């Protein structure tokens, strides 16, 4: 590379990535092949439209790449192309979710007597502080500005989804769409029950499986495809691909797939990033191998070891543990278990002498080479900029070959750093 400034910065970031222990639950390390596809000449090409129906010439090869990606995406999740459609063009998770809502959830826009504008479409999504994602209808996101979010949450005692409450709320609100699949929820989601709720409320069932896609592909987390109408996913978390997203849509008489395709292009995006699509295709092939299945098994094993070792040292884990790659630690207490579980305390005096906020914990760990993110915990009384916990994940370090004994050592180190 001739640009020395950028080259040096890339080298520095490469070094940083090698040096640290990366426990960011949404990050991973891609293969050289994925990087090669991303850095290829495919980035030069405009390809607005879909395979066979482009608005630019010269797309014969690009059509083959996009079709290959489609075929591999369906195959990886055992989907019959007659039953499922997949759009491989979303640039990332937020535009993918926005495209689904744009296509399927009606917007109001009727001026009310008091001058406000009515919003008719309801998106039922988990509240941010309970583990939901911004793009599941939170107010600060476009998805919460164009549509009304009906937030749902967790049971305060178990810190897991209360499906009966969820059903009650859904029946009362009758949202157009119910979103499950979260950004900070360690447990297995009962897709069948989500389907029952969606059917009862006559809602569309959407699953955002961004965090768990690699675990679903690896067969260590239940697949949502037997139940959902729409499944979105980013491709760069446990799936270990480039930053991009996919939208899977069940084919039926409603032709949701056609609406969603139109919302992606020309609704929200112009030319797809063909280099990114090729890189996704590479990652999807990798994810279909026995080696990837072994990887997915190890990711969950490592997370369970991390849970056990932290718990042994007195740390309270949200929901008491994990079924996935993801762990939420309540750092804002004195390092002891809360008995019984209570709403997190707002002040240090209430929290106990050893309490440490999520921000303090994350900053302190980073100084010692462990990278995590601060995270709100359910029913958090603190603000998102300095919440009561941290989120940990095992996907990235498992890619680097770390096993149970390594995660035992990592847990010990985390405990020592946080108690200093
Ligand atoms: N930022 C991602 C995460 O960390 O979960 C979701 O967009």
Short mmCIF file of C-alpha atoms and ligand atoms in Angstrom, two decimals:
data_model
loop_
_atom_site.label_atom_id
_atom_site.label_comp_id
_atom_site.label_asym_id
_atom_site.label_seq_id
_atom_site.Cartn_x
_atom_site.Cartn_y
_atom_site.Cartn_z
CA UNK A 1 0.00 0.00 0.00
CA UNK A 2 1.38 3.38 -0.98
CA UNK A 3 -0.60 5.37 1.57
CA UNK A 4 1.78 5.10 4.49
CA UNK A 5 -0.53 6.82 6.97
CA UNK A 6 -3.41 4.40 6.41
CA UNK A 7 -1.05 1.42 6.11
CA UNK A 8 0.47 2.22 9.50
CA UNK A 9 -2.94 2.54 11.10
CA UNK A 10 -4.09 -0.78 9.64
CA UNK A 11 -0.88 -2.42 10.91
CA UNK A 12 -1.43 -0.88 14.33
CA UNK A 13 -5.01 -2.17 14.47
CA UNK A 14 -3.85 -5.63 13.37
CA UNK A 15 -1.34 -5.64 16.21
CA UNK A 16 -3.95 -4.43 18.68
CA UNK A 17 -6.31 -7.20 17.65
CA UNK A 18 -3.58 -9.81 18.14
CA UNK A 19 -2.52 -8.44 21.51
CA UNK A 20 -5.86 -8.26 23.30
CA UNK A 21 -8.30 -10.80 24.63
CA UNK A 22 -11.45 -9.92 22.72
CA UNK A 23 -14.64 -10.67 24.60
CA UNK A 24 -16.92 -8.36 22.61
CA UNK A 25 -19.91 -10.64 22.04
CA UNK A 26 -20.66 -9.26 18.57
CA UNK A 27 -17.14 -9.44 17.12
CA UNK A 28 -15.18 -12.21 15.48
CA UNK A 29 -12.11 -12.78 13.30
CA UNK A 30 -12.74 -13.58 9.64
CA UNK A 31 -10.65 -15.89 7.49
CA UNK A 32 -8.05 -14.70 4.96
CA UNK A 33 -10.44 -15.79 2.19
CA UNK A 34 -13.16 -13.51 3.49
CA UNK A 35 -10.68 -10.62 3.64
CA UNK A 36 -9.53 -11.40 0.11
CA UNK A 37 -13.07 -11.25 -1.25
CA UNK A 38 -13.71 -7.99 0.61
CA UNK A 39 -10.55 -6.42 -0.77
CA UNK A 40 -11.18 -7.57 -4.34
CA UNK A 41 -11.94 -5.70 -7.57
CA UNK A 42 -15.61 -6.49 -7.01
CA UNK A 43 -15.75 -3.24 -5.09
CA UNK A 44 -15.48 -1.40 -8.43
CA UNK A 45 -18.80 -2.62 -9.74
CA UNK A 46 -22.25 -1.03 -9.67
CA UNK A 47 -25.06 -3.57 -9.70
CA UNK A 48 -28.33 -1.83 -8.78
CA UNK A 49 -31.17 -4.31 -9.11
CA UNK A 50 -31.18 -8.06 -8.64
CA UNK A 51 -29.61 -10.94 -10.59
CA UNK A 52 -30.89 -10.86 -14.19
CA UNK A 53 -32.61 -7.48 -13.63
CA UNK A 54 -29.83 -4.92 -13.27
CA UNK A 55 -29.78 -1.24 -14.13
CA UNK A 56 -26.13 -1.35 -15.26
CA UNK A 57 -24.32 -3.40 -17.87
CA UNK A 58 -21.43 -5.73 -17.16
CA UNK A 59 -23.10 -7.70 -14.40
CA UNK A 60 -22.85 -11.20 -15.82
CA UNK A 61 -20.30 -12.27 -13.21
CA UNK A 62 -21.89 -10.31 -10.40
CA UNK A 63 -25.17 -12.15 -11.06
CA UNK A 64 -23.35 -15.44 -10.52
CA UNK A 65 -21.81 -14.18 -7.28
CA UNK A 66 -25.13 -13.00 -5.89
CA UNK A 67 -26.85 -16.27 -6.88
CA UNK A 68 -24.04 -18.28 -5.27
CA UNK A 69 -24.49 -16.32 -2.05
CA UNK A 70 -28.26 -16.89 -2.14
CA UNK A 71 -27.81 -20.64 -2.73
CA UNK A 72 -25.27 -20.98 0.06
CA UNK A 73 -27.39 -18.99 2.53
CA UNK A 74 -30.41 -21.23 1.95
CA UNK A 75 -28.34 -24.40 2.05
CA UNK A 76 -26.57 -23.48 5.29
CA UNK A 77 -29.87 -23.24 7.15
CA UNK A 78 -31.43 -26.25 5.34
CA UNK A 79 -34.03 -24.13 3.57
CA UNK A 80 -35.93 -25.18 0.46
CA UNK A 81 -35.75 -22.39 -2.16
CA UNK A 82 -39.42 -23.06 -2.95
CA UNK A 83 -40.31 -22.22 0.64
CA UNK A 84 -37.79 -19.53 1.52
CA UNK A 85 -36.41 -16.48 -0.21
CA UNK A 86 -33.25 -14.64 0.87
CA UNK A 87 -32.10 -11.12 0.09
CA UNK A 88 -28.31 -10.89 0.40
CA UNK A 89 -27.95 -7.16 -0.32
CA UNK A 90 -28.48 -5.42 3.06
CA UNK A 91 -25.37 -3.48 3.97
CA UNK A 92 -25.68 -4.35 7.64
CA UNK A 93 -28.13 -5.27 10.38
CA UNK A 94 -29.78 -1.88 10.92
CA UNK A 95 -30.68 -1.35 7.24
CA UNK A 96 -31.88 -4.95 7.05
CA UNK A 97 -34.31 -4.46 9.92
CA UNK A 98 -35.38 -1.06 8.59
CA UNK A 99 -36.11 -2.69 5.23
CA UNK A 100 -38.35 -5.31 6.84
CA UNK A 101 -40.37 -2.71 8.73
CA UNK A 102 -40.53 -0.40 5.70
CA UNK A 103 -41.96 -3.27 3.69
CA UNK A 104 -44.36 -4.72 6.22
CA UNK A 105 -45.39 -2.24 8.89
CA UNK A 106 -47.81 0.52 7.85
CA UNK A 107 -46.89 4.10 8.61
CA UNK A 108 -49.53 6.51 9.84
CA UNK A 109 -48.97 10.16 9.15
CA UNK A 110 -52.48 11.34 9.96
CA UNK A 111 -52.50 14.74 11.67
CA UNK A 112 -54.30 14.67 15.02
CA UNK A 113 -56.33 17.52 16.56
CA UNK A 114 -53.45 18.40 18.87
CA UNK A 115 -51.06 18.75 15.93
CA UNK A 116 -49.22 15.48 16.53
CA UNK A 117 -49.03 12.86 13.85
CA UNK A 118 -50.50 9.44 14.44
CA UNK A 119 -48.29 6.44 13.94
CA UNK A 120 -50.29 3.37 13.14
CA UNK A 121 -47.79 0.57 12.68
CA UNK A 122 -46.78 -1.20 15.86
CA UNK A 123 -43.52 -3.06 16.27
CA UNK A 124 -43.39 -5.21 19.35
CA UNK A 125 -39.75 -5.52 20.37
CA UNK A 126 -37.81 -6.10 23.54
CA UNK A 127 -36.94 -2.91 25.45
CA UNK A 128 -33.33 -1.77 25.14
CA UNK A 129 -32.51 -2.11 28.83
CA UNK A 130 -33.85 -5.69 28.83
CA UNK A 131 -31.62 -6.89 26.01
CA UNK A 132 -33.38 -5.61 22.89
CA UNK A 133 -31.71 -3.91 19.95
CA UNK A 134 -32.00 -0.26 18.95
CA UNK A 135 -33.51 -1.20 15.59
CA UNK A 136 -36.35 -3.18 17.15
CA UNK A 137 -38.32 0.03 17.52
CA UNK A 138 -36.45 2.03 20.17
CA UNK A 139 -37.33 5.73 20.18
CA UNK A 140 -33.82 6.95 19.28
CA UNK A 141 -33.76 4.74 16.18
CA UNK A 142 -35.58 5.52 12.92
CA UNK A 143 -37.58 2.37 13.65
CA UNK A 144 -39.02 4.09 16.73
CA UNK A 145 -39.61 7.39 14.95
CA UNK A 146 -41.55 6.00 12.00
CA UNK A 147 -43.42 3.34 13.95
CA UNK A 148 -44.64 2.84 17.47
CA UNK A 149 -42.71 0.42 19.61
CA UNK A 150 -44.59 -1.81 22.00
CA UNK A 151 -41.77 -2.74 24.35
CA UNK A 152 -41.73 -6.04 26.17
CA UNK A 153 -39.33 -7.27 28.78
CA UNK A 154 -38.19 -9.96 31.08
CA UNK A 155 -39.49 -11.54 34.21
CA UNK A 156 -37.79 -9.69 37.05
CA UNK A 157 -37.01 -12.80 39.05
CA UNK A 158 -35.74 -15.14 36.37
CA UNK A 159 -34.45 -12.43 34.00
CA UNK A 160 -35.82 -14.53 31.15
CA UNK A 161 -38.77 -13.99 28.82
CA UNK A 162 -42.18 -14.39 30.42
CA UNK A 163 -44.16 -15.74 27.47
CA UNK A 164 -47.52 -15.44 29.22
CA UNK A 165 -47.00 -11.71 29.82
CA UNK A 166 -45.76 -11.35 26.28
CA UNK A 167 -48.90 -12.99 24.95
CA UNK A 168 -51.14 -10.79 27.07
CA UNK A 169 -49.44 -7.64 25.80
CA UNK A 170 -49.52 -8.83 22.20
CA UNK A 171 -53.24 -9.61 22.42
CA UNK A 172 -53.92 -6.14 23.83
CA UNK A 173 -51.79 -4.23 21.32
CA UNK A 174 -52.12 -6.41 18.22
CA UNK A 175 -48.79 -5.29 16.74
CA UNK A 176 -48.16 -5.74 13.03
CA UNK A 177 -44.91 -7.51 13.79
CA UNK A 178 -43.32 -9.14 16.82
CA UNK A 179 -39.53 -9.20 16.91
CA UNK A 180 -37.55 -11.74 18.87
CA UNK A 181 -33.81 -12.37 18.83
CA UNK A 182 -31.83 -9.94 20.93
CA UNK A 183 -28.54 -8.21 21.47
CA UNK A 184 -27.98 -9.02 25.12
CA UNK A 185 -29.98 -12.11 26.00
CA UNK A 186 -27.90 -15.17 26.95
CA UNK A 187 -30.66 -17.79 26.90
CA UNK A 188 -32.41 -19.96 24.35
CA UNK A 189 -35.54 -18.35 22.95
CA UNK A 190 -38.62 -20.56 22.67
CA UNK A 191 -39.44 -19.97 19.00
CA UNK A 192 -42.52 -22.19 19.18
CA UNK A 193 -44.02 -20.02 21.90
CA UNK A 194 -43.14 -16.88 19.97
CA UNK A 195 -45.05 -18.38 17.02
CA UNK A 196 -48.05 -19.11 19.21
CA UNK A 197 -48.05 -15.51 20.45
CA UNK A 198 -47.74 -14.16 16.90
CA UNK A 199 -50.58 -16.39 15.69
CA UNK A 200 -52.82 -15.40 18.59
CA UNK A 201 -52.22 -11.68 17.95
CA UNK A 202 -52.31 -12.11 14.15
CA UNK A 203 -48.84 -10.61 13.93
CA UNK A 204 -45.92 -11.34 11.66
CA UNK A 205 -43.18 -13.26 13.47
CA UNK A 206 -39.77 -11.77 12.82
CA UNK A 207 -36.55 -13.13 14.28
CA UNK A 208 -33.33 -11.14 14.32
CA UNK A 209 -30.80 -13.93 14.82
CA UNK A 210 -27.74 -11.71 14.37
CA UNK A 211 -26.04 -12.84 17.55
CA UNK A 212 -26.79 -16.52 17.30
CA UNK A 213 -26.66 -17.18 13.52
CA UNK A 214 -23.36 -19.07 13.76
CA UNK A 215 -24.69 -21.15 16.62
CA UNK A 216 -27.82 -22.00 14.63
CA UNK A 217 -25.67 -22.90 11.62
CA UNK A 218 -23.47 -25.04 13.86
CA UNK A 219 -26.50 -26.83 15.31
CA UNK A 220 -25.98 -25.73 18.92
CA UNK A 221 -28.92 -23.32 19.15
CA UNK A 222 -32.49 -24.07 17.99
CA UNK A 223 -33.26 -22.89 14.47
CA UNK A 224 -35.98 -20.24 14.18
CA UNK A 225 -36.79 -21.26 10.60
CA UNK A 226 -39.47 -23.78 11.56
CA UNK A 227 -41.55 -20.96 13.00
CA UNK A 228 -40.66 -17.48 11.71
CA UNK A 229 -42.08 -15.53 8.78
CA UNK A 230 -38.98 -13.35 8.46
CA UNK A 231 -35.44 -13.89 9.77
CA UNK A 232 -32.79 -11.21 9.62
CA UNK A 233 -29.17 -11.66 10.55
CA UNK A 234 -25.91 -9.86 10.42
CA UNK A 235 -23.11 -12.01 9.09
CA UNK A 236 -20.19 -10.85 11.23
CA UNK A 237 -20.94 -12.08 14.74
CA UNK A 238 -20.96 -15.81 15.55
CA UNK A 239 -21.37 -16.48 11.81
CA UNK A 240 -17.81 -15.15 11.34
CA UNK A 241 -18.26 -13.38 8.02
CA UNK A 242 -17.81 -9.81 6.80
CA UNK A 243 -19.98 -6.95 8.06
CA UNK A 244 -23.22 -7.41 6.13
CA UNK A 245 -26.71 -8.82 6.62
CA UNK A 246 -29.25 -11.22 5.16
CA UNK A 247 -33.04 -11.20 5.18
CA UNK A 248 -34.76 -14.58 4.89
CA UNK A 249 -38.47 -14.50 4.04
CA UNK A 250 -40.95 -17.36 4.03
CA UNK A 251 -42.74 -17.62 0.70
CA UNK A 252 -46.52 -17.58 0.97
CA UNK A 253 -49.58 -15.95 -0.57
CA UNK A 254 -48.77 -12.64 1.12
CA UNK A 255 -45.60 -12.38 -1.00
CA UNK A 256 -43.70 -10.66 1.80
CA UNK A 257 -40.50 -11.46 -0.08
CA UNK A 258 -41.44 -9.18 -2.99
CA UNK A 259 -42.27 -6.33 -0.62
CA UNK A 260 -39.00 -6.77 1.24
CA UNK A 261 -36.90 -6.93 -1.93
CA UNK A 262 -38.46 -3.65 -3.04
CA UNK A 263 -37.79 -2.06 0.33
CA UNK A 264 -34.09 -3.02 0.16
CA UNK A 265 -33.74 -1.80 -3.44
CA UNK A 266 -34.85 0.73 -4.55
CA UNK A 267 -36.50 1.61 -1.22
CA UNK A 268 -33.51 2.10 1.01
CA UNK A 269 -30.33 1.17 -0.83
CA UNK A 270 -28.71 1.83 -4.17
CA UNK A 271 -25.99 -0.40 -5.52
CA UNK A 272 -25.21 -3.45 -3.42
CA UNK A 273 -21.65 -3.94 -2.19
CA UNK A 274 -20.68 -6.83 -4.43
CA UNK A 275 -17.35 -7.43 -2.71
CA UNK A 276 -19.26 -7.80 0.56
CA UNK A 277 -21.73 -10.25 -0.99
CA UNK A 278 -18.84 -12.37 -2.29
CA UNK A 279 -17.25 -12.31 1.17
CA UNK A 280 -20.56 -13.41 2.72
CA UNK A 281 -20.68 -16.29 0.21
CA UNK A 282 -17.20 -17.36 1.34
CA UNK A 283 -18.19 -17.21 5.00
CA UNK A 284 -21.38 -19.21 4.36
CA UNK A 285 -19.36 -21.99 2.76
CA UNK A 286 -16.98 -22.00 5.71
CA UNK A 287 -19.91 -22.15 8.13
CA UNK A 288 -21.21 -25.31 6.42
CA UNK A 289 -18.08 -27.32 7.29
CA UNK A 290 -17.63 -29.85 10.12
CA UNK A 291 -14.85 -27.60 11.44
CA UNK A 292 -17.34 -24.78 11.91
CA UNK A 293 -19.72 -27.09 13.75
CA UNK A 294 -16.87 -27.98 16.10
CA UNK A 295 -16.19 -24.28 16.49
CA UNK A 296 -19.82 -23.55 17.42
CA UNK A 297 -19.81 -26.35 20.01
CA UNK A 298 -16.62 -24.94 21.51
CA UNK A 299 -18.03 -21.39 21.62
CA UNK A 300 -20.85 -22.54 23.90
CA UNK A 301 -18.57 -24.78 26.00
CA UNK A 302 -16.23 -21.85 26.55
CA UNK A 303 -19.11 -19.57 27.54
CA UNK A 304 -20.32 -22.11 30.09
CA UNK A 305 -16.82 -22.37 31.59
CA UNK A 306 -16.61 -18.58 31.80
CA UNK A 307 -19.99 -18.53 33.58
CA UNK A 308 -18.98 -21.25 36.06
CA UNK A 309 -15.65 -19.64 36.87
CA UNK A 310 -17.10 -16.15 37.36
CA UNK A 311 -19.97 -17.48 39.42
CA UNK A 312 -17.55 -19.46 41.57
CA UNK A 313 -15.84 -16.17 42.34
CA UNK A 314 -19.11 -14.57 43.42
CA UNK A 315 -20.16 -12.64 40.34
CA UNK A 316 -23.85 -12.42 39.60
CA UNK A 317 -24.72 -13.41 36.07
CA UNK A 318 -27.94 -12.23 34.48
CA UNK A 319 -30.44 -15.12 34.27
CA UNK A 320 -27.89 -17.20 36.18
CA UNK A 321 -25.83 -18.19 33.16
CA UNK A 322 -25.94 -18.75 29.43
CA UNK A 323 -27.04 -21.13 26.67
CA UNK A 324 -25.08 -19.31 24.00
CA UNK A 325 -21.88 -17.35 23.40
CA UNK A 326 -23.09 -14.37 25.44
CA UNK A 327 -22.90 -13.53 29.13
CA UNK A 328 -24.12 -10.51 31.07
CA UNK A 329 -22.36 -9.76 34.35
CA UNK A 330 -23.89 -7.56 37.04
CA UNK A 331 -20.80 -5.66 38.16
CA UNK A 332 -22.75 -3.06 40.11
CA UNK A 333 -22.89 -4.96 43.33
CA UNK A 334 -20.27 -5.97 45.82
CA UNK A 335 -19.28 -9.03 43.89
CA UNK A 336 -21.67 -11.21 45.84
CA UNK A 337 -24.84 -12.88 44.65
CA UNK A 338 -28.02 -10.94 45.24
CA UNK A 339 -30.35 -13.10 47.28
CA UNK A 340 -33.09 -12.87 46.20
CA UNK A 341 -32.49 -11.14 42.86
CA UNK A 342 -33.45 -7.49 43.17
CA UNK A 343 -33.58 -4.47 40.94
CA UNK A 344 -30.09 -3.11 40.61
CA UNK A 345 -29.28 -0.36 43.09
CA UNK A 346 -28.70 3.17 41.91
CA UNK A 347 -26.11 4.38 44.39
CA UNK A 348 -22.77 3.01 45.45
CA UNK A 349 -23.88 2.97 49.07
CA UNK A 350 -26.74 0.67 48.13
CA UNK A 351 -24.66 -1.40 45.77
CA UNK A 352 -21.87 -2.24 48.21
CA UNK A 353 -18.23 -1.29 48.66
CA UNK A 354 -16.90 -3.58 45.92
CA UNK A 355 -19.44 -2.45 43.33
CA UNK A 356 -18.05 -1.26 40.05
CA UNK A 357 -20.06 0.29 37.21
CA UNK A 358 -20.06 -1.20 33.74
CA UNK A 359 -17.97 1.65 32.42
CA UNK A 360 -15.40 1.40 35.19
CA UNK A 361 -15.24 -2.36 34.70
CA UNK A 362 -14.83 -2.08 30.93
CA UNK A 363 -12.16 0.66 31.21
CA UNK A 364 -10.23 -1.25 33.85
CA UNK A 365 -10.30 -4.50 31.88
CA UNK A 366 -9.16 -2.69 28.72
CA UNK A 367 -6.11 -1.33 30.56
CA UNK A 368 -5.19 -4.97 31.19
CA UNK A 369 -5.81 -6.05 27.60
CA UNK A 370 -9.30 -7.52 27.97
CA UNK A 371 -11.86 -5.90 25.68
CA UNK A 372 -15.54 -6.06 26.67
CA UNK A 373 -18.47 -3.69 26.41
CA UNK A 374 -20.35 -1.99 29.19
CA UNK A 375 -23.98 -3.03 29.07
CA UNK A 376 -27.26 -2.28 30.78
CA UNK A 377 -28.61 -5.18 32.80
CA UNK A 378 -32.35 -5.87 33.10
CA UNK A 379 -34.18 -3.27 35.18
CA UNK A 380 -31.03 -1.15 35.28
CA UNK A 381 -31.43 2.11 37.18
CA UNK A 382 -28.19 3.50 35.79
CA UNK A 383 -27.87 5.17 32.38
CA UNK A 384 -26.60 3.38 29.24
CA UNK A 385 -23.40 5.47 29.17
CA UNK A 386 -22.43 4.03 32.54
CA UNK A 387 -24.69 1.09 33.24
CA UNK A 388 -24.57 -1.67 35.85
CA UNK A 389 -22.91 -4.42 33.91
CA UNK A 390 -20.69 -5.75 31.18
CA UNK A 391 -21.41 -8.09 28.28
CA UNK A 392 -18.96 -10.86 27.45
CA UNK A 393 -18.83 -13.22 24.48
CA UNK A 394 -16.70 -16.17 23.49
CA UNK A 395 -16.99 -16.21 19.68
CA UNK A 396 -13.84 -14.23 18.81
CA UNK A 397 -11.45 -15.91 21.22
CA UNK A 398 -12.77 -19.36 20.28
CA UNK A 399 -11.87 -18.55 16.66
CA UNK A 400 -8.34 -18.02 17.93
CA UNK A 401 -8.34 -21.55 19.29
CA UNK A 402 -8.99 -20.84 22.94
CA UNK A 403 -10.54 -23.70 24.89
CA UNK A 404 -11.93 -24.36 28.38
CA UNK A 405 -8.60 -24.03 30.22
CA UNK A 406 -7.98 -20.66 28.56
CA UNK A 407 -11.38 -19.40 29.62
CA UNK A 408 -10.71 -20.55 33.18
CA UNK A 409 -7.62 -18.35 33.13
CA UNK A 410 -9.55 -15.47 31.55
CA UNK A 411 -12.22 -15.64 34.27
CA UNK A 412 -9.52 -15.57 36.96
CA UNK A 413 -7.91 -12.55 35.35
CA UNK A 414 -11.23 -10.71 35.02
CA UNK A 415 -11.99 -11.36 38.67
CA UNK A 416 -8.56 -10.15 39.80
CA UNK A 417 -8.79 -6.97 37.72
CA UNK A 418 -12.30 -6.10 38.85
CA UNK A 419 -11.45 -6.63 42.51
CA UNK A 420 -8.27 -4.56 42.51
N1 LIG B 1 -23.74 -3.60 18.02
C1 LIG B 1 -24.22 -4.95 17.96
C2 LIG B 1 -23.96 -5.67 19.22
O1 LIG B 1 -22.91 -5.44 19.77
O2 LIG B 1 -24.76 -6.49 19.66
C3 LIG B 1 -25.61 -4.99 17.56
O3 LIG B 1 -25.82 -4.11 16.53
#
